[in-house]
């Protein structure tokens, strides 16, 4: 059974600081997704990582994938309050298209 | 392009009742997946439909069922509701699943009293 673990689960940061969220998964996969969820809202797709070594950046967020280590990271640079949200990573395996296994989420709070 | 839509947005039911939730995917998308989100269990996969066929199923009891119509719209049904079924139910559509990105709808918030 595929397991996806995120850490930390809660993260409180000062504005302007950098930090990294980690996502480990238990079974070989080459499809990993990062989502953002604001309170009471749905999931917003941030990044789709499809190959080993993939790196994608959008604004202050950068995601990477190491399929050999079964690890993805979401790096936050110079955090701002607007980045406060819950971030989820999710993994698909094999032919289980459209069946994502999610991590527990990392709730990020950025304080002024 | 219009996004994924879900109806209703909010529902209140009592134990033992049944409920049907609807999801309209992005135009042209043929894969619809359903997820349940609760504070205790997080986001859990329910099932996925592609071209009117259930392609994947999660570990939920048979009270949870779904279907997909020829226009790719999907419904999920929960019979004999239990208190623990209170959750945010999210549907996601993608062009064909697999390497295609999933786009999530706003969700249906179900409360079972």
PDB file of N, CA, C and O in Angstrom, chain A residues 30-31 33 35 37 41-43 45 48 50 88 92 96-100 102, chain B residues 33 35 37 43 45 48 55-57 88 90 97-99 101-102 104-106:
ATOM      1  N   UNK A  30       6.519   8.002 -10.586  1.00  0.00           N
ATOM      2  CA  UNK A  30       7.111   9.133 -11.306  1.00  0.00           C
ATOM      3  C   UNK A  30       6.082  10.224 -11.545  1.00  0.00           C
ATOM      4  O   UNK A  30       6.190  11.002 -12.484  1.00  0.00           O
ATOM      5  N   UNK A  31       5.080  10.259 -10.686  1.00  0.00           N
ATOM      6  CA  UNK A  31       4.074  11.321 -10.809  1.00  0.00           C
ATOM      7  C   UNK A  31       3.780  11.856  -9.414  1.00  0.00           C
ATOM      8  O   UNK A  31       3.228  11.149  -8.573  1.00  0.00           O
ATOM      9  N   UNK A  33       2.423  15.434  -7.246  1.00  0.00           N
ATOM     10  CA  UNK A  33       1.699  16.691  -7.370  1.00  0.00           C
ATOM     11  C   UNK A  33       1.768  17.462  -6.056  1.00  0.00           C
ATOM     12  O   UNK A  33       1.768  16.873  -4.980  1.00  0.00           O
ATOM     13  N   UNK A  35      -0.368  20.597  -4.096  1.00  0.00           N
ATOM     14  CA  UNK A  35      -1.584  21.388  -4.106  1.00  0.00           C
ATOM     15  C   UNK A  35      -1.561  22.361  -2.935  1.00  0.00           C
ATOM     16  O   UNK A  35      -0.933  22.113  -1.895  1.00  0.00           O
ATOM     17  N   UNK A  37      -4.325  24.463  -0.381  1.00  0.00           N
ATOM     18  CA  UNK A  37      -5.718  24.565   0.030  1.00  0.00           C
ATOM     19  C   UNK A  37      -5.847  25.681   1.064  1.00  0.00           C
ATOM     20  O   UNK A  37      -5.204  25.646   2.105  1.00  0.00           O
ATOM     21  N   UNK A  41     -11.759  26.049   1.389  1.00  0.00           N
ATOM     22  CA  UNK A  41     -11.725  26.055  -0.086  1.00  0.00           C
ATOM     23  C   UNK A  41     -11.297  24.705  -0.631  1.00  0.00           C
ATOM     24  O   UNK A  41     -10.939  23.792   0.116  1.00  0.00           O
ATOM     25  N   UNK A  42     -11.302  24.615  -1.953  1.00  0.00           N
ATOM     26  CA  UNK A  42     -10.882  23.387  -2.612  1.00  0.00           C
ATOM     27  C   UNK A  42      -9.367  23.390  -2.817  1.00  0.00           C
ATOM     28  O   UNK A  42      -8.654  24.247  -2.305  1.00  0.00           O
ATOM     29  N   UNK A  43      -8.898  22.422  -3.560  1.00  0.00           N
ATOM     30  CA  UNK A  43      -7.476  22.285  -3.835  1.00  0.00           C
ATOM     31  C   UNK A  43      -7.098  23.010  -5.115  1.00  0.00           C
ATOM     32  O   UNK A  43      -7.768  22.869  -6.130  1.00  0.00           O
ATOM     33  N   UNK A  45      -4.078  23.312  -7.851  1.00  0.00           N
ATOM     34  CA  UNK A  45      -2.867  22.644  -8.320  1.00  0.00           C
ATOM     35  C   UNK A  45      -1.717  23.638  -8.407  1.00  0.00           C
ATOM     36  O   UNK A  45      -1.862  24.718  -8.982  1.00  0.00           O
ATOM     37  N   UNK A  48       3.102  19.884 -11.063  1.00  0.00           N
ATOM     38  CA  UNK A  48       3.050  18.491 -11.484  1.00  0.00           C
ATOM     39  C   UNK A  48       4.475  18.087 -11.823  1.00  0.00           C
ATOM     40  O   UNK A  48       5.105  18.694 -12.688  1.00  0.00           O
ATOM     41  N   UNK A  50       6.894  15.063 -13.080  1.00  0.00           N
ATOM     42  CA  UNK A  50       6.706  13.806 -13.804  1.00  0.00           C
ATOM     43  C   UNK A  50       7.976  13.005 -14.029  1.00  0.00           C
ATOM     44  O   UNK A  50       7.915  11.926 -14.621  1.00  0.00           O
ATOM     45  N   UNK A  88      -0.453  20.228   0.222  1.00  0.00           N
ATOM     46  CA  UNK A  88      -0.509  18.777   0.128  1.00  0.00           C
ATOM     47  C   UNK A  88       0.372  18.292  -1.010  1.00  0.00           C
ATOM     48  O   UNK A  88       0.403  18.900  -2.089  1.00  0.00           O
ATOM     49  N   UNK A  92       0.668   9.391  -7.614  1.00  0.00           N
ATOM     50  CA  UNK A  92      -0.018   8.335  -8.368  1.00  0.00           C
ATOM     51  C   UNK A  92       0.993   7.231  -8.624  1.00  0.00           C
ATOM     52  O   UNK A  92       2.180   7.501  -8.762  1.00  0.00           O
ATOM     53  N   UNK A  96      -2.632   3.401 -12.013  1.00  0.00           N
ATOM     54  CA  UNK A  96      -3.727   3.961 -11.226  1.00  0.00           C
ATOM     55  C   UNK A  96      -3.908   5.434 -11.519  1.00  0.00           C
ATOM     56  O   UNK A  96      -3.781   6.296 -10.655  1.00  0.00           O
ATOM     57  N   UNK A  97      -4.173   5.697 -12.760  1.00  0.00           N
ATOM     58  CA  UNK A  97      -4.371   7.070 -13.193  1.00  0.00           C
ATOM     59  C   UNK A  97      -5.590   7.647 -12.505  1.00  0.00           C
ATOM     60  O   UNK A  97      -6.615   6.985 -12.386  1.00  0.00           O
ATOM     61  N   UNK A  98      -5.488   8.898 -12.068  1.00  0.00           N
ATOM     62  CA  UNK A  98      -6.623   9.545 -11.444  1.00  0.00           C
ATOM     63  C   UNK A  98      -6.876   9.072 -10.027  1.00  0.00           C
ATOM     64  O   UNK A  98      -7.871   9.438  -9.419  1.00  0.00           O
ATOM     65  N   UNK A  99      -5.997   8.241  -9.480  1.00  0.00           N
ATOM     66  CA  UNK A  99      -6.145   7.773  -8.101  1.00  0.00           C
ATOM     67  C   UNK A  99      -4.924   8.251  -7.330  1.00  0.00           C
ATOM     68  O   UNK A  99      -3.893   7.591  -7.317  1.00  0.00           O
ATOM     69  N   UNK A 100      -5.050   9.386  -6.719  1.00  0.00           N
ATOM     70  CA  UNK A 100      -3.925   9.958  -5.999  1.00  0.00           C
ATOM     71  C   UNK A 100      -3.994   9.625  -4.520  1.00  0.00           C
ATOM     72  O   UNK A 100      -5.072   9.630  -3.922  1.00  0.00           O
ATOM     73  N   UNK A 102      -2.739  11.037  -1.003  1.00  0.00           N
ATOM     74  CA  UNK A 102      -2.316  12.327  -0.477  1.00  0.00           C
ATOM     75  C   UNK A 102      -1.561  12.185   0.839  1.00  0.00           C
ATOM     76  O   UNK A 102      -1.835  11.279   1.645  1.00  0.00           O
TER      77      UNK A 102
ATOM     78  N   UNK B  33     -12.574  11.886 -10.728  1.00  0.00           N
ATOM     79  CA  UNK B  33     -12.228  11.197  -9.489  1.00  0.00           C
ATOM     80  C   UNK B  33     -12.954  11.866  -8.334  1.00  0.00           C
ATOM     81  O   UNK B  33     -13.178  13.072  -8.348  1.00  0.00           O
ATOM     82  N   UNK B  35     -13.017  12.306  -4.017  1.00  0.00           N
ATOM     83  CA  UNK B  35     -12.232  12.204  -2.798  1.00  0.00           C
ATOM     84  C   UNK B  35     -13.079  12.666  -1.624  1.00  0.00           C
ATOM     85  O   UNK B  35     -13.933  13.547  -1.765  1.00  0.00           O
ATOM     86  N   UNK B  37     -12.692  14.329   2.173  1.00  0.00           N
ATOM     87  CA  UNK B  37     -11.748  15.002   3.060  1.00  0.00           C
ATOM     88  C   UNK B  37     -12.376  15.209   4.430  1.00  0.00           C
ATOM     89  O   UNK B  37     -13.425  15.843   4.556  1.00  0.00           O
ATOM     90  N   UNK B  43      -7.389  13.430   3.133  1.00  0.00           N
ATOM     91  CA  UNK B  43      -7.955  13.263   1.792  1.00  0.00           C
ATOM     92  C   UNK B  43      -7.839  11.811   1.386  1.00  0.00           C
ATOM     93  O   UNK B  43      -6.745  11.270   1.282  1.00  0.00           O
ATOM     94  N   UNK B  45      -9.120   8.760  -1.406  1.00  0.00           N
ATOM     95  CA  UNK B  45      -9.655   8.469  -2.731  1.00  0.00           C
ATOM     96  C   UNK B  45     -10.870   7.561  -2.622  1.00  0.00           C
ATOM     97  O   UNK B  45     -10.828   6.526  -1.934  1.00  0.00           O
ATOM     98  N   UNK B  48     -12.702   6.480  -9.264  1.00  0.00           N
ATOM     99  CA  UNK B  48     -12.435   7.228 -10.485  1.00  0.00           C
ATOM    100  C   UNK B  48     -13.217   6.622 -11.629  1.00  0.00           C
ATOM    101  O   UNK B  48     -13.283   5.388 -11.767  1.00  0.00           O
ATOM    102  N   UNK B  55     -12.830   2.959 -13.097  1.00  0.00           N
ATOM    103  CA  UNK B  55     -11.486   2.488 -13.424  1.00  0.00           C
ATOM    104  C   UNK B  55     -10.678   2.169 -12.164  1.00  0.00           C
ATOM    105  O   UNK B  55      -9.787   1.336 -12.178  1.00  0.00           O
ATOM    106  N   UNK B  56     -10.948   2.882 -11.083  1.00  0.00           N
ATOM    107  CA  UNK B  56     -10.243   2.660  -9.821  1.00  0.00           C
ATOM    108  C   UNK B  56     -11.223   2.833  -8.679  1.00  0.00           C
ATOM    109  O   UNK B  56     -12.178   3.612  -8.774  1.00  0.00           O
ATOM    110  N   UNK B  57     -10.951   2.128  -7.587  1.00  0.00           N
ATOM    111  CA  UNK B  57     -11.832   2.225  -6.436  1.00  0.00           C
ATOM    112  C   UNK B  57     -10.984   2.258  -5.177  1.00  0.00           C
ATOM    113  O   UNK B  57     -10.012   1.512  -5.054  1.00  0.00           O
ATOM    114  N   UNK B  88     -16.041  16.909   3.503  1.00  0.00           N
ATOM    115  CA  UNK B  88     -16.021  17.666   2.254  1.00  0.00           C
ATOM    116  C   UNK B  88     -15.751  16.660   1.145  1.00  0.00           C
ATOM    117  O   UNK B  88     -14.752  15.932   1.178  1.00  0.00           O
ATOM    118  N   UNK B  90     -14.861  16.087  -2.633  1.00  0.00           N
ATOM    119  CA  UNK B  90     -14.243  16.800  -3.749  1.00  0.00           C
ATOM    120  C   UNK B  90     -14.229  15.921  -4.981  1.00  0.00           C
ATOM    121  O   UNK B  90     -13.939  14.725  -4.903  1.00  0.00           O
ATOM    122  N   UNK B  97      -6.712  11.201 -16.953  1.00  0.00           N
ATOM    123  CA  UNK B  97      -6.027  10.629 -15.810  1.00  0.00           C
ATOM    124  C   UNK B  97      -4.566  10.450 -16.159  1.00  0.00           C
ATOM    125  O   UNK B  97      -4.058  11.035 -17.096  1.00  0.00           O
ATOM    126  N   UNK B  98      -3.874   9.603 -15.415  1.00  0.00           N
ATOM    127  CA  UNK B  98      -2.483   9.326 -15.720  1.00  0.00           C
ATOM    128  C   UNK B  98      -1.612  10.538 -15.537  1.00  0.00           C
ATOM    129  O   UNK B  98      -1.594  11.151 -14.490  1.00  0.00           O
ATOM    130  N   UNK B  99      -0.904  10.918 -16.584  1.00  0.00           N
ATOM    131  CA  UNK B  99       0.024  12.017 -16.466  1.00  0.00           C
ATOM    132  C   UNK B  99      -0.644  13.371 -16.571  1.00  0.00           C
ATOM    133  O   UNK B  99       0.018  14.397 -16.545  1.00  0.00           O
ATOM    134  N   UNK B 101      -2.873  16.454 -15.333  1.00  0.00           N
ATOM    135  CA  UNK B 101      -3.141  17.169 -14.100  1.00  0.00           C
ATOM    136  C   UNK B 101      -4.615  17.063 -13.741  1.00  0.00           C
ATOM    137  O   UNK B 101      -5.483  17.075 -14.611  1.00  0.00           O
ATOM    138  N   UNK B 102      -4.884  16.929 -12.449  1.00  0.00           N
ATOM    139  CA  UNK B 102      -6.260  16.920 -11.974  1.00  0.00           C
ATOM    140  C   UNK B 102      -6.656  18.317 -11.544  1.00  0.00           C
ATOM    141  O   UNK B 102      -5.873  19.017 -10.896  1.00  0.00           O
ATOM    142  N   UNK B 104      -9.560  20.343  -9.384  1.00  0.00           N
ATOM    143  CA  UNK B 104     -10.558  20.067  -8.368  1.00  0.00           C
ATOM    144  C   UNK B 104     -11.708  21.065  -8.408  1.00  0.00           C
ATOM    145  O   UNK B 104     -11.520  22.256  -8.681  1.00  0.00           O
ATOM    146  N   UNK B 105     -12.893  20.541  -8.096  1.00  0.00           N
ATOM    147  CA  UNK B 105     -14.058  21.383  -7.934  1.00  0.00           C
ATOM    148  C   UNK B 105     -14.088  21.997  -6.548  1.00  0.00           C
ATOM    149  O   UNK B 105     -13.236  21.696  -5.715  1.00  0.00           O
ATOM    150  N   UNK B 106     -15.087  22.832  -6.272  1.00  0.00           N
ATOM    151  CA  UNK B 106     -15.165  23.533  -4.983  1.00  0.00           C
ATOM    152  C   UNK B 106     -15.576  22.639  -3.828  1.00  0.00           C
ATOM    153  O   UNK B 106     -15.406  23.009  -2.670  1.00  0.00           O
TER     154      UNK B 106
END
